[in-house]
XYZ file of C-alpha atoms in Angstrom:
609
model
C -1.973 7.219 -3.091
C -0.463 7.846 0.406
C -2.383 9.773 3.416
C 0.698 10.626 5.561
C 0.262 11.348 9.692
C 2.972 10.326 12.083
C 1.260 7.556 13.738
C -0.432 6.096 10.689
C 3.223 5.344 9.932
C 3.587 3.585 13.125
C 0.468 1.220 12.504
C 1.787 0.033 9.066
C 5.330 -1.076 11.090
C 6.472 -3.754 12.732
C 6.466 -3.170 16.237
C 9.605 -3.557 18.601
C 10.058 -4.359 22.229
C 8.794 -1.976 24.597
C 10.977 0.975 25.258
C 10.272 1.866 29.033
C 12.264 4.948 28.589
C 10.048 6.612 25.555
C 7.065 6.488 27.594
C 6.294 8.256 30.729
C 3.500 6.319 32.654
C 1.396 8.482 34.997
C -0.085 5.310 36.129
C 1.272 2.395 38.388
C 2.494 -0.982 36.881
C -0.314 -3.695 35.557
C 0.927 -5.375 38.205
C 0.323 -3.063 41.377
C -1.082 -3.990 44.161
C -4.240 -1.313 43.909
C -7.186 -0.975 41.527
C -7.250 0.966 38.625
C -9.740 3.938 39.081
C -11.693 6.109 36.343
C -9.469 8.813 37.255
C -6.495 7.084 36.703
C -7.499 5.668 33.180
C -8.398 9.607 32.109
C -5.146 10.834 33.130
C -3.392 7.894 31.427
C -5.322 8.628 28.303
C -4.406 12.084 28.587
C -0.931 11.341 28.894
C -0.828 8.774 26.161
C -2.627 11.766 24.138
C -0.012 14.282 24.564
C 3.185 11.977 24.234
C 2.039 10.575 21.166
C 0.951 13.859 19.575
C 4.411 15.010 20.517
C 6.104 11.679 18.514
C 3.955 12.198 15.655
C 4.852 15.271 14.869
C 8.596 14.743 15.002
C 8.261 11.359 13.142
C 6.454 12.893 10.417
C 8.894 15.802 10.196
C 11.918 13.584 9.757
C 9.446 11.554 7.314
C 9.638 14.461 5.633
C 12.868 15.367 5.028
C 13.829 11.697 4.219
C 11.568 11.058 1.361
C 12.338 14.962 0.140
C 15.906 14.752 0.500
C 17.192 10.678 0.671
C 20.347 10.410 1.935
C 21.772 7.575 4.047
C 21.522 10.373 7.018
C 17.817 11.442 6.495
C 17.415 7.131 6.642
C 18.551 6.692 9.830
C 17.320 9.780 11.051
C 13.777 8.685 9.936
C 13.946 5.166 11.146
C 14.987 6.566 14.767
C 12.226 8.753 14.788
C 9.552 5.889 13.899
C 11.376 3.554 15.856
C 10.746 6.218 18.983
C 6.738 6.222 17.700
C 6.535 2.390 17.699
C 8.032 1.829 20.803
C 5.501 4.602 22.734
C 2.373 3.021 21.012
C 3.657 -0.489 21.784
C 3.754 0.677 25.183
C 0.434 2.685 25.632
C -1.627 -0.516 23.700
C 0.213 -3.061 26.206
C -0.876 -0.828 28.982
C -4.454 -0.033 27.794
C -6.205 -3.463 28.977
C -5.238 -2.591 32.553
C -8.512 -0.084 32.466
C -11.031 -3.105 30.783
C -12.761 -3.526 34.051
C -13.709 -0.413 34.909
C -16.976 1.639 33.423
C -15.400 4.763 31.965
C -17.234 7.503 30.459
C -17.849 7.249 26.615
C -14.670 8.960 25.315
C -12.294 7.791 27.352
C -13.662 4.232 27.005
C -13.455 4.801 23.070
C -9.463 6.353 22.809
C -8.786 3.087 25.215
C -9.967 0.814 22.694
C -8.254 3.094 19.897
C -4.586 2.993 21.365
C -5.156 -0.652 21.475
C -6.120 -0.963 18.179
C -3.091 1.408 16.840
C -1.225 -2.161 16.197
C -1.240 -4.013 12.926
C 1.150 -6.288 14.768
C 1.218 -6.787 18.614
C 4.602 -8.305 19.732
C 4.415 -10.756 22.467
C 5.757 -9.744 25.888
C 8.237 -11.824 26.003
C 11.430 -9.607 25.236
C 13.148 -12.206 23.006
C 10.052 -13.113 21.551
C 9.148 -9.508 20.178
C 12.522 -9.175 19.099
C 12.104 -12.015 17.236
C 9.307 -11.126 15.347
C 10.446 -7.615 14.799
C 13.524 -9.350 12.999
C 11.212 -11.864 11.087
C 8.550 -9.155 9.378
C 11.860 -6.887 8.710
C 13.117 -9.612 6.900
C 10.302 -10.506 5.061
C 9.992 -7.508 4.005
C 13.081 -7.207 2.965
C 13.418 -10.684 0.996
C 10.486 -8.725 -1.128
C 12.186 -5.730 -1.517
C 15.554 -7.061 -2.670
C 13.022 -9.551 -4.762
C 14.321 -10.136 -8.309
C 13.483 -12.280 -11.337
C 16.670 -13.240 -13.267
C 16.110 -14.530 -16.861
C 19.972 -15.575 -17.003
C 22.563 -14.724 -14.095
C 23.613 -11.643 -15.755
C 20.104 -10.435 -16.279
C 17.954 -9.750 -13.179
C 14.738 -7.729 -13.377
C 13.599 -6.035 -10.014
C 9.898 -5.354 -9.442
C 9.325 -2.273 -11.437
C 10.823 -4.109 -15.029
C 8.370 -7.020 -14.430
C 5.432 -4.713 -13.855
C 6.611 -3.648 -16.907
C 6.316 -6.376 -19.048
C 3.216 -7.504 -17.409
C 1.231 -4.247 -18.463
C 3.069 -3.948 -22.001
C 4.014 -7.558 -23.331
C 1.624 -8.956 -25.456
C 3.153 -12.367 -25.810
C 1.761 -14.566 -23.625
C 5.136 -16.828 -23.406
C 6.976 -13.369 -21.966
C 3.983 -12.779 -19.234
C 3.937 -16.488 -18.366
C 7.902 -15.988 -17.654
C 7.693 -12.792 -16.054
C 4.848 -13.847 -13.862
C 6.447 -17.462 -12.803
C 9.995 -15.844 -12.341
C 8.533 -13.106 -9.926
C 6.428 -15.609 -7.699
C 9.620 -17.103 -7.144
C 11.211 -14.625 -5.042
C 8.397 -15.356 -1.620
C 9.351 -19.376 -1.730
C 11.956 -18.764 1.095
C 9.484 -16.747 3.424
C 7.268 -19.578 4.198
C 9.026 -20.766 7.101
C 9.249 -17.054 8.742
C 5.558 -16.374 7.714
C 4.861 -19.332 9.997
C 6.122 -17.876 12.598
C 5.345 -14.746 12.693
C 1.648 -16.000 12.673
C 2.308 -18.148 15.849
C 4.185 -14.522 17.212
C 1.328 -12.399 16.395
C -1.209 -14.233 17.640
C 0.201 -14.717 20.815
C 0.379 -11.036 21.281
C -2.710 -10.181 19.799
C -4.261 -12.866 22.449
C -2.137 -10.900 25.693
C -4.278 -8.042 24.458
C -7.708 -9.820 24.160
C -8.309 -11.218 20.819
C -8.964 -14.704 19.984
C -5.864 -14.389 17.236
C -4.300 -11.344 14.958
C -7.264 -11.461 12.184
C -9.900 -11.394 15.177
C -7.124 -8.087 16.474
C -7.978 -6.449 12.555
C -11.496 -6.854 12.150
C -12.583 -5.114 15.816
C -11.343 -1.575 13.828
C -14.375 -1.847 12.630
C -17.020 -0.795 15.678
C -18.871 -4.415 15.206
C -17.768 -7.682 16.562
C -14.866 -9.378 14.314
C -17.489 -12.084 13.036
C -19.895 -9.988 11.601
C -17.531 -7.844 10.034
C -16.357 -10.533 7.681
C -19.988 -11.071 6.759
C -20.375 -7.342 6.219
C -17.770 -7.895 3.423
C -18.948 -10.939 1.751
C -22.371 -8.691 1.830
C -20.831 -5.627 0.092
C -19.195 -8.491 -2.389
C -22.527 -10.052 -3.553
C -23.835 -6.399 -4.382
C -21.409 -5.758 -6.951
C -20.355 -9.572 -8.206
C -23.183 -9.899 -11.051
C -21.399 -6.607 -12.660
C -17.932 -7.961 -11.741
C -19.676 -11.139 -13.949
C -20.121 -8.869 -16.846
C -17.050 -7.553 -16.619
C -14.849 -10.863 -16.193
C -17.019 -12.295 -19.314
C -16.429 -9.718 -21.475
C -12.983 -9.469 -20.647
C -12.452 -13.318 -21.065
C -14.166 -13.317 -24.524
C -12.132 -10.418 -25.830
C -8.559 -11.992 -24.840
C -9.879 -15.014 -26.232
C -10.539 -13.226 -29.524
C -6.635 -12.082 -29.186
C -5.011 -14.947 -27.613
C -6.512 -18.067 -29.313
C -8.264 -21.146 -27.514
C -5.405 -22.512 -26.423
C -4.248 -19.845 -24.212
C -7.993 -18.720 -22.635
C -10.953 -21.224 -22.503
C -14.528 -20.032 -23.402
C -15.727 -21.124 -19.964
C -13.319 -21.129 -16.516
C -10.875 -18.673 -15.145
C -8.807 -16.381 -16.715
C -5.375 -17.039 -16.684
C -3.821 -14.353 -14.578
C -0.846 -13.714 -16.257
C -2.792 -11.809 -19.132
C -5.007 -9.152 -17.365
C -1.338 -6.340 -17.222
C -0.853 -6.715 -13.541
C 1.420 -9.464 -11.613
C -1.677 -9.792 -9.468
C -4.683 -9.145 -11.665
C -5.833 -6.862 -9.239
C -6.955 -4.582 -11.741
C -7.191 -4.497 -15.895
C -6.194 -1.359 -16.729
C -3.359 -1.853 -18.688
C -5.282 -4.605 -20.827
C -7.969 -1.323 -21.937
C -6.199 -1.201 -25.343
C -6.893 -4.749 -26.449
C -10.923 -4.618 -24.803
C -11.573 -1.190 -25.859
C -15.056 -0.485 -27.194
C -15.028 0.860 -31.211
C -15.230 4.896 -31.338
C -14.073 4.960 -27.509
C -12.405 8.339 -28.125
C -14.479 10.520 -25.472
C -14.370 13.420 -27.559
C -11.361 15.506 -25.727
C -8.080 15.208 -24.564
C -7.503 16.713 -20.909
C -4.128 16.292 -21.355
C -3.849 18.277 -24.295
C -6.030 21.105 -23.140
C -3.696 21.552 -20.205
C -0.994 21.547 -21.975
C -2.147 24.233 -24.665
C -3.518 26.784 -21.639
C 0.058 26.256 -20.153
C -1.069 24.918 -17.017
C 2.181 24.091 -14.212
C 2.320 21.967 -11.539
C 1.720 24.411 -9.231
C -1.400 25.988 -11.437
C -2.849 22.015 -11.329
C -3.023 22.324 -7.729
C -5.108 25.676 -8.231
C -7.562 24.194 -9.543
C -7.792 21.202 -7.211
C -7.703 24.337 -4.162
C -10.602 25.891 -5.866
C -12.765 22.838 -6.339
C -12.890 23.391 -2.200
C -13.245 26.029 -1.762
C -16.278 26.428 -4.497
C -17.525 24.085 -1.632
C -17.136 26.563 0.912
C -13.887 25.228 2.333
C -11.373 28.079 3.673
C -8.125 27.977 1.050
C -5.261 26.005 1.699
C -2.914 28.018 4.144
C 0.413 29.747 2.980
C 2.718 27.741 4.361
C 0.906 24.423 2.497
C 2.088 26.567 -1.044
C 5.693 27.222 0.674
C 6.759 23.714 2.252
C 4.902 21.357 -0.535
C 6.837 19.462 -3.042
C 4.976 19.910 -6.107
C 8.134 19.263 -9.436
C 10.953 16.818 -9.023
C 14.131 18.381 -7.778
C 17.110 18.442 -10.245
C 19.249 18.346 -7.635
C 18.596 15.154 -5.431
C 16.792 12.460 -5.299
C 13.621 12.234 -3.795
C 10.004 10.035 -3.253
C 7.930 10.821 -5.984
C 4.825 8.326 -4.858
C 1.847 10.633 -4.682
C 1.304 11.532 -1.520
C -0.803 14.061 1.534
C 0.571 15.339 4.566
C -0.206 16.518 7.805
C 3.123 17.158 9.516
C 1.711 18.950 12.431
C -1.515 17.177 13.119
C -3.245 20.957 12.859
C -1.986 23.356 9.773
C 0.984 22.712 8.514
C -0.745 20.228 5.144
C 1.176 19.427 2.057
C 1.380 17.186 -0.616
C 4.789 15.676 -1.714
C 4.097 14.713 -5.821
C 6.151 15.159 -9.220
C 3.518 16.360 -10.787
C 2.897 16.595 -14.772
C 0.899 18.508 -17.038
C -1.566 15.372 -17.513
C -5.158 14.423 -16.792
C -4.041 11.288 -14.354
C -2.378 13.954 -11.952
C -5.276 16.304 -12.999
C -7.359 13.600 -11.200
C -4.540 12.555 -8.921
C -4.188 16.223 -7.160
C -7.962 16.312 -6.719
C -7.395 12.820 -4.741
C -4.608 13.785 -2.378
C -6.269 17.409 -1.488
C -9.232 15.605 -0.196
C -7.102 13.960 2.348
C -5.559 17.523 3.001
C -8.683 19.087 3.816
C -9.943 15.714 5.915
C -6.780 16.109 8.031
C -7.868 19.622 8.487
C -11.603 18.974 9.042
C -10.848 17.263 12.074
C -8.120 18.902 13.504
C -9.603 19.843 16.210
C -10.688 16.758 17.929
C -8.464 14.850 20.587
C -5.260 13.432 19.086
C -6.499 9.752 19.130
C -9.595 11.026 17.226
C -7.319 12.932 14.636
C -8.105 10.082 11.965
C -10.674 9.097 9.847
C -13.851 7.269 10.743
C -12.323 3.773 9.535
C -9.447 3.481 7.808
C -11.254 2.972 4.362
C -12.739 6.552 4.913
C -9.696 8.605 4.055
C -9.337 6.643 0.275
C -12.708 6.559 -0.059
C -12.786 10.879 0.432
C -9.815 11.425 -2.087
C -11.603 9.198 -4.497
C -15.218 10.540 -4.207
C -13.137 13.884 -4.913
C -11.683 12.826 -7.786
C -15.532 10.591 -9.408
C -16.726 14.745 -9.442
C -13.782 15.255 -12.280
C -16.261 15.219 -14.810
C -16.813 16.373 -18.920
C -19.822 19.189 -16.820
C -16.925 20.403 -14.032
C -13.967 20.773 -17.105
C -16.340 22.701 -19.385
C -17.057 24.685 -16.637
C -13.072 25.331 -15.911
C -13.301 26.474 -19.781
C -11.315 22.999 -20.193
C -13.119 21.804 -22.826
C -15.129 23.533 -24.917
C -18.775 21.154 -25.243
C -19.515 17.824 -22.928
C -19.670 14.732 -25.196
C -22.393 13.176 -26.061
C -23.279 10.203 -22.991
C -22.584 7.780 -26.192
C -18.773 8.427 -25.761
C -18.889 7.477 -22.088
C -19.056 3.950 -22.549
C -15.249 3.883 -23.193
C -15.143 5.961 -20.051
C -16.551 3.834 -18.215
C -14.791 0.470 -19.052
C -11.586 1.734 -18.377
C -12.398 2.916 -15.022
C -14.113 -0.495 -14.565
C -11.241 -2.153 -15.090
C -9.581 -0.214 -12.143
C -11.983 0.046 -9.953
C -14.138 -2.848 -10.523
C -11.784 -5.731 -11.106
C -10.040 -4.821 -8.093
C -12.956 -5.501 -5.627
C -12.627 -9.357 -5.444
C -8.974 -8.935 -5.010
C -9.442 -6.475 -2.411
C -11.562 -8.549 -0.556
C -9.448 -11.767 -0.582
C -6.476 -11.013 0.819
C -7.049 -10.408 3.957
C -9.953 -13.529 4.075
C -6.917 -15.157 3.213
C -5.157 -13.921 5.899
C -8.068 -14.243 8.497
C -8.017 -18.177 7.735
C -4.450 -18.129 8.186
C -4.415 -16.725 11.719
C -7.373 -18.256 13.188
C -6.051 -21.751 11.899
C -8.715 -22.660 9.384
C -5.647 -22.548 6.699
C -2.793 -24.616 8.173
C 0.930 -23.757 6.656
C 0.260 -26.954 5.016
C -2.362 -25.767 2.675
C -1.180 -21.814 2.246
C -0.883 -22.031 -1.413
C -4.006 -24.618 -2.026
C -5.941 -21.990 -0.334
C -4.769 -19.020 -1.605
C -5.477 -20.217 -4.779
C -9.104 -21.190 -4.070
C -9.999 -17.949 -3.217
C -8.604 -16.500 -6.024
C -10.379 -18.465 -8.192
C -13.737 -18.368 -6.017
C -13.552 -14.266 -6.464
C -11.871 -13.246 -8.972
C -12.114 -15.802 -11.447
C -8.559 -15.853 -11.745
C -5.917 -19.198 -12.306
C -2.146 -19.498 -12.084
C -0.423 -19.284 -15.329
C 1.691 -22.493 -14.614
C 1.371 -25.778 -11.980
C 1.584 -24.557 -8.211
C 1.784 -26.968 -5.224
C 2.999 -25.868 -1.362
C 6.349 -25.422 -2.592
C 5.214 -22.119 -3.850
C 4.378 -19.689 -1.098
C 1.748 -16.902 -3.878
C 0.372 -14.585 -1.249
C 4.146 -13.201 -0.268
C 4.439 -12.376 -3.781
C 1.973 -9.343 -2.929
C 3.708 -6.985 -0.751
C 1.016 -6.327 2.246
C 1.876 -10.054 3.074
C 5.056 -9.888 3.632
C 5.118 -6.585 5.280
C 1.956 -7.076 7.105
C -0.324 -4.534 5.998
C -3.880 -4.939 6.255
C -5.901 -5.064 3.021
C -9.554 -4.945 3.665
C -9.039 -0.784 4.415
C -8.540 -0.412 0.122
C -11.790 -2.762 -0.620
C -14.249 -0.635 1.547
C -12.788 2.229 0.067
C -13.552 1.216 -3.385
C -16.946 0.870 -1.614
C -17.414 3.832 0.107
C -16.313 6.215 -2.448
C -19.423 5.567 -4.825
C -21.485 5.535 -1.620
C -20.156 8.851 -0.628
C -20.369 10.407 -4.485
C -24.049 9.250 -4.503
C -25.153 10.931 -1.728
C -23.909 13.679 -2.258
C -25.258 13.920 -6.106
C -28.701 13.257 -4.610
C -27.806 16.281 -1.801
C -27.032 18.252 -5.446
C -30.231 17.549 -6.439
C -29.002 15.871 -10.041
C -30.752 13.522 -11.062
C -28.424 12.444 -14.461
C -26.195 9.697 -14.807
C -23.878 9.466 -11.559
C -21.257 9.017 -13.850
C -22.151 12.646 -15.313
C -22.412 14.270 -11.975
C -20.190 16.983 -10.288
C -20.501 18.013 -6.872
C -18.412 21.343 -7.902
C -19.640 24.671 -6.406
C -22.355 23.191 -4.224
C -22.081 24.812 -0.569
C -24.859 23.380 0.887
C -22.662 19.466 -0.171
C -19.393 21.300 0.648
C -21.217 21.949 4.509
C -22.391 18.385 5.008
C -19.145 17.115 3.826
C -17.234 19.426 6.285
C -19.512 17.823 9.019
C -18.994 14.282 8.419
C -15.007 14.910 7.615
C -15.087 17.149 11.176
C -16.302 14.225 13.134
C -12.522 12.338 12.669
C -12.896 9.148 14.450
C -14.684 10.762 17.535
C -17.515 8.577 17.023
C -18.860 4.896 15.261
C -17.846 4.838 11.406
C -21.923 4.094 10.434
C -22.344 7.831 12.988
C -19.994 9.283 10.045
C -21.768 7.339 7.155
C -24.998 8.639 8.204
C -24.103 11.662 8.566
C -23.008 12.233 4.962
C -25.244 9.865 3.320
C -28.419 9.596 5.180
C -27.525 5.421 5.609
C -25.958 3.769 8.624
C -24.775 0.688 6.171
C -21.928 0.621 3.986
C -23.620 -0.098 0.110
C -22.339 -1.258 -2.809
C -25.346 -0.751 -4.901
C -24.247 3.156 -5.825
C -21.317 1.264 -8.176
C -24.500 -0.430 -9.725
C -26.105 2.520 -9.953
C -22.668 4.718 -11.467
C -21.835 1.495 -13.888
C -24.893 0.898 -15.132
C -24.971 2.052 -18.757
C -22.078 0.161 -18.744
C -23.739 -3.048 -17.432
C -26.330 -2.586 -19.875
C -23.328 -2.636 -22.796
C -21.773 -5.507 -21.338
C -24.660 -7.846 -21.163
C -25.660 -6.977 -24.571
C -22.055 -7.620 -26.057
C -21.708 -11.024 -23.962
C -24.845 -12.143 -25.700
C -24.113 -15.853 -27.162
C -20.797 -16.202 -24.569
C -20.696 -17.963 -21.352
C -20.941 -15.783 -17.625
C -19.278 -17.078 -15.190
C -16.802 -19.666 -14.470
């Protein structure tokens, strides 16, 4: 899923050399002659405040229109308009550290340290130098995007065919193939990866860090080091039921695959978990599934036979709100949304919420079906709607959430209260199962959720070692491959050696995207849904629980959500969930009659690799 806000798209680009003329300075030059004053750093912040507000709103406009209506125009159009973004924010960071010596009053101090953070990559100041890395991350991204796997020269598979045969093949010769054949395509971007690591960290060093991962990790409102400890903390919470999980899972594909293709004891081989990247199991839920998994109703069929629409499915996600107490959605989100695919051009289907306007005008842009995944999947994206609305009225640089695994981690919570209590109470099904059906329940969603969490986790430590030069370009593969194996339990299908370049097979590599934001979301979520079950006052199965038509949850939800990113994420955490620590034992706590199945199934089988 997508949360959408003009200058969110500027922090997952590539930034450009600075444009002098988007950005009109009330301050004099770094280089003047005079001191910077208090005063001086408030007005700048003010004026970095309303030029940016300004950008965002037209660069998520022309967003807008280009993934509603693609055309080569609405492209360019687009591009210009992000381009404009980029270039003001490039600016305003470059300019921020001017204002590092002075003692400035809380908030202004804070946005400061925001607008220099806004970058996921700070170009040098060098002219030539930015230019050049601008044109190396474009074209590794592109080299991914034009990425293909060809079986013969006549028969070339693009990204979305091998996915394909990766979730549906059951012949482990095809998945080997199709998994080899698509790691091929990041060999060439080795040499440009280098360098933009050399680029990146020389810009991220102009603006105070010790290199680009050290530039990441200080999102966080703790120093860089401890952050990365934070996460290994979160990660030994939840790794004995990843254990369970990996065991069964290795077992049961052992049972299908023969000896020769999984060992009792080691990693799995990646290519057979029905994802290029084993980053989650889902597709794999068929040949794992517990006997009598059938949960006793079909959602999908239930919507079907009330004749729910897309726009009726969006209802319902409106009224879980406002049973909360949240005011309804306004008009204009019903008249400018994009709820069906468009006969009549082509447009972005990818799930996504909106907040063109950074105040009222929300929408979500989704070609929706009658089905329970966008039954679930409208409940997600409305609880970044009603986020972007909570804190609309904060400062523009505090118009976010309070880290960026926050706004996920909302959506998801959202969507954990979709529940057999909340559909029988929507007159969607007719009884709640018995908890013995949930087991199946459960293992599918642990195959999402939980077998994504090492993977989550490693790709930016990964990336970390890269940048601060623990991982030299001599040793990218060697270590991306230990990690892989140290967390996820996971080996390469085939032989690799460093002329194989693995991570830029994943696209947040190559297009420099940070990854640690989806991991504490798959965190925070069951954090979030656990306090706010205990708030409830149920004391069942978490997995059970709803949070549906509780106002006194919906009001300290609407508090946290109002805060933005005005203060400290742990201000935020506390103030929905009574904790200033981020805690990974509530997905113990909602997966444990599931961890309780697991360990009795792996009985007599090896844990562990």
């Amino acid at each position: 899923m997508r949360v959408v806000r003009g200058v969110l798209l500027v922090l997952f680009c590539a930034c450009v050399a600075i444009d002098a003329a988007e950005i009109r300075k009330p301050v004099k030059p770094a280089a003047a002659a005079t001191a910077p004053t208090a005063t001086e750093a408030r007005t700048f912040v003010d004026e970095a405040e309303a030029r940016l507000l300004e950008l965002s709103n037209e660069n998520s406009r022309a967003d807008w229109v280009k993934s509603t209506y693609i055309t080569d125009d609405t492209e360019v159009l687009a591009a210009q308009a992000n381009q404009r973004a980029i270039s003001a924010t490039v600016s305003y960071a470059k300019a921020a550290p001017r204002f590092d010596s002075l003692r400035l009053p809380e908030e202004v101090a804070r946005k400061l340290k925001l607008l220099k953070l806004a970058l996921t990559l700070p170009a040098p100041s060098d002219p030539k130098e930015a230019e050049e890395l601008t044109r190396i991350v474009a074209g590794l991204e592109g080299t991914y995007g034009k990425g293909k796997w060809c079986r013969t020269p006549d028969d070339c598979l693009d990204i979305d065919a091998v996915e394909r045969i990766l979730a549906e093949s059951r012949d482990p010769k095809d998945l080997r193939d199709a998994w080899a054949g698509w790691h091929r395509i990041s060999v060439p971007m080795r040499k440009d990866f280098t360098r933009y690591v050399e680029l990146g960290n020389k810009g991220a060093r102009e603006l105070g860090f010790a290199d680009m991962g050290a530039m990441w990790r200080s999102k966080y409102d703790m120093p860089p080091d401890a952050f990365e400890k934070e996460l290994d903390r979160l990660w030994e919470q939840v790794r004995p039921l990843y254990l369970s999980l990996h065991s069964y899972v290795r077992w049961k594909l052992r049972e299908k695959y023969g000896p020769d293709v999984v060992p009792e004891r080691g990693p799995i081989p990646g290519h057979l978990l029905g994802n290029l990247w084993a980053q989650d199991w889902v597709n794999i839920y068929s040949l794992v599934a517990p006997k009598d998994a059938d949960p006793g109703y079909d959602l999908t069929a239930r919507l079907k036979a009330k004749g729910v629409d897309a726009k009726e499915m969006v209802r319902y996600g409106e009224r879980f709100f406002t049973s909360l107490g949240f005011a309804p959605l306004p008009a204009t989100f019903w008249e400018r949304s994009l709820f069906v695919k468009p006969r009549d051009r082509e447009v972005v289907c990818h799930a996504s919420a909106w907040d063109v306007d950074n105040d009222e005008d929300l929408r979500i842009k989704m070609c929706i079906e009658t089905n329970a995944e966008d039954f679930r999947t409208i409940h997600h994206e409305l609880g970044h709607n009603f986020y972007q609305r909570a804190y609309r009225k904060q400062p523009f640089l505090f118009r976010d959430s309070a880290n960026d695994g926050f706004h996920e981690a909302i959506g998801d919570t959202i969507a954990l209260s979709v529940t057999p209590s909340y559909l029988k109470r929507l007159s969607l099904i007719d009884a709640e199962p018995d908890p013995s059906k949930d087991i199946g329940l459960l293992l599918e969603m642990a195959l999402d959720k939980v077998a994504f969490l090492p993977f989550g986790l490693l790709v930016d430590q990964w990336r970390w070692k890269v940048f601060d030069g623990q991982v030299t370009p001599a040793r990218y593969n060697a270590a991306w491959w230990t990690l892989r194996e140290k967390y996820q339990g996971v080996s390469p299908p085939v032989p690799r050696s460093e002329a194989d370049f693995d991570p830029g097979a994943k696209y947040h590599v190559p297009a420099n995207v940070p990854y640690s934001r989806y991991f504490l979301a798959s965190i925070l979520q069951f954090q979030f849904h656990r306090a706010l079950c205990q708030a409830a006052g149920q004391t069942g199965p978490l997995n059970r629980c709803s949070i549906y038509d509780d106002k006194e949850v919906g009001r300290r939800l609407e508090k946290m959500l109002a805060m933005g990113q005005s203060r400290p994420w742990p201000d935020a955490l506390e103030t929905l969930t009574g904790q200033r620590e981020m805690d990974a034992t509530a997905i113990a706590d909602y997966f444990a009659p599931l961890k309780k199945w697991l360990d009795e199934q792996n009985a007599g089988h090896p844990v562990g690799w």
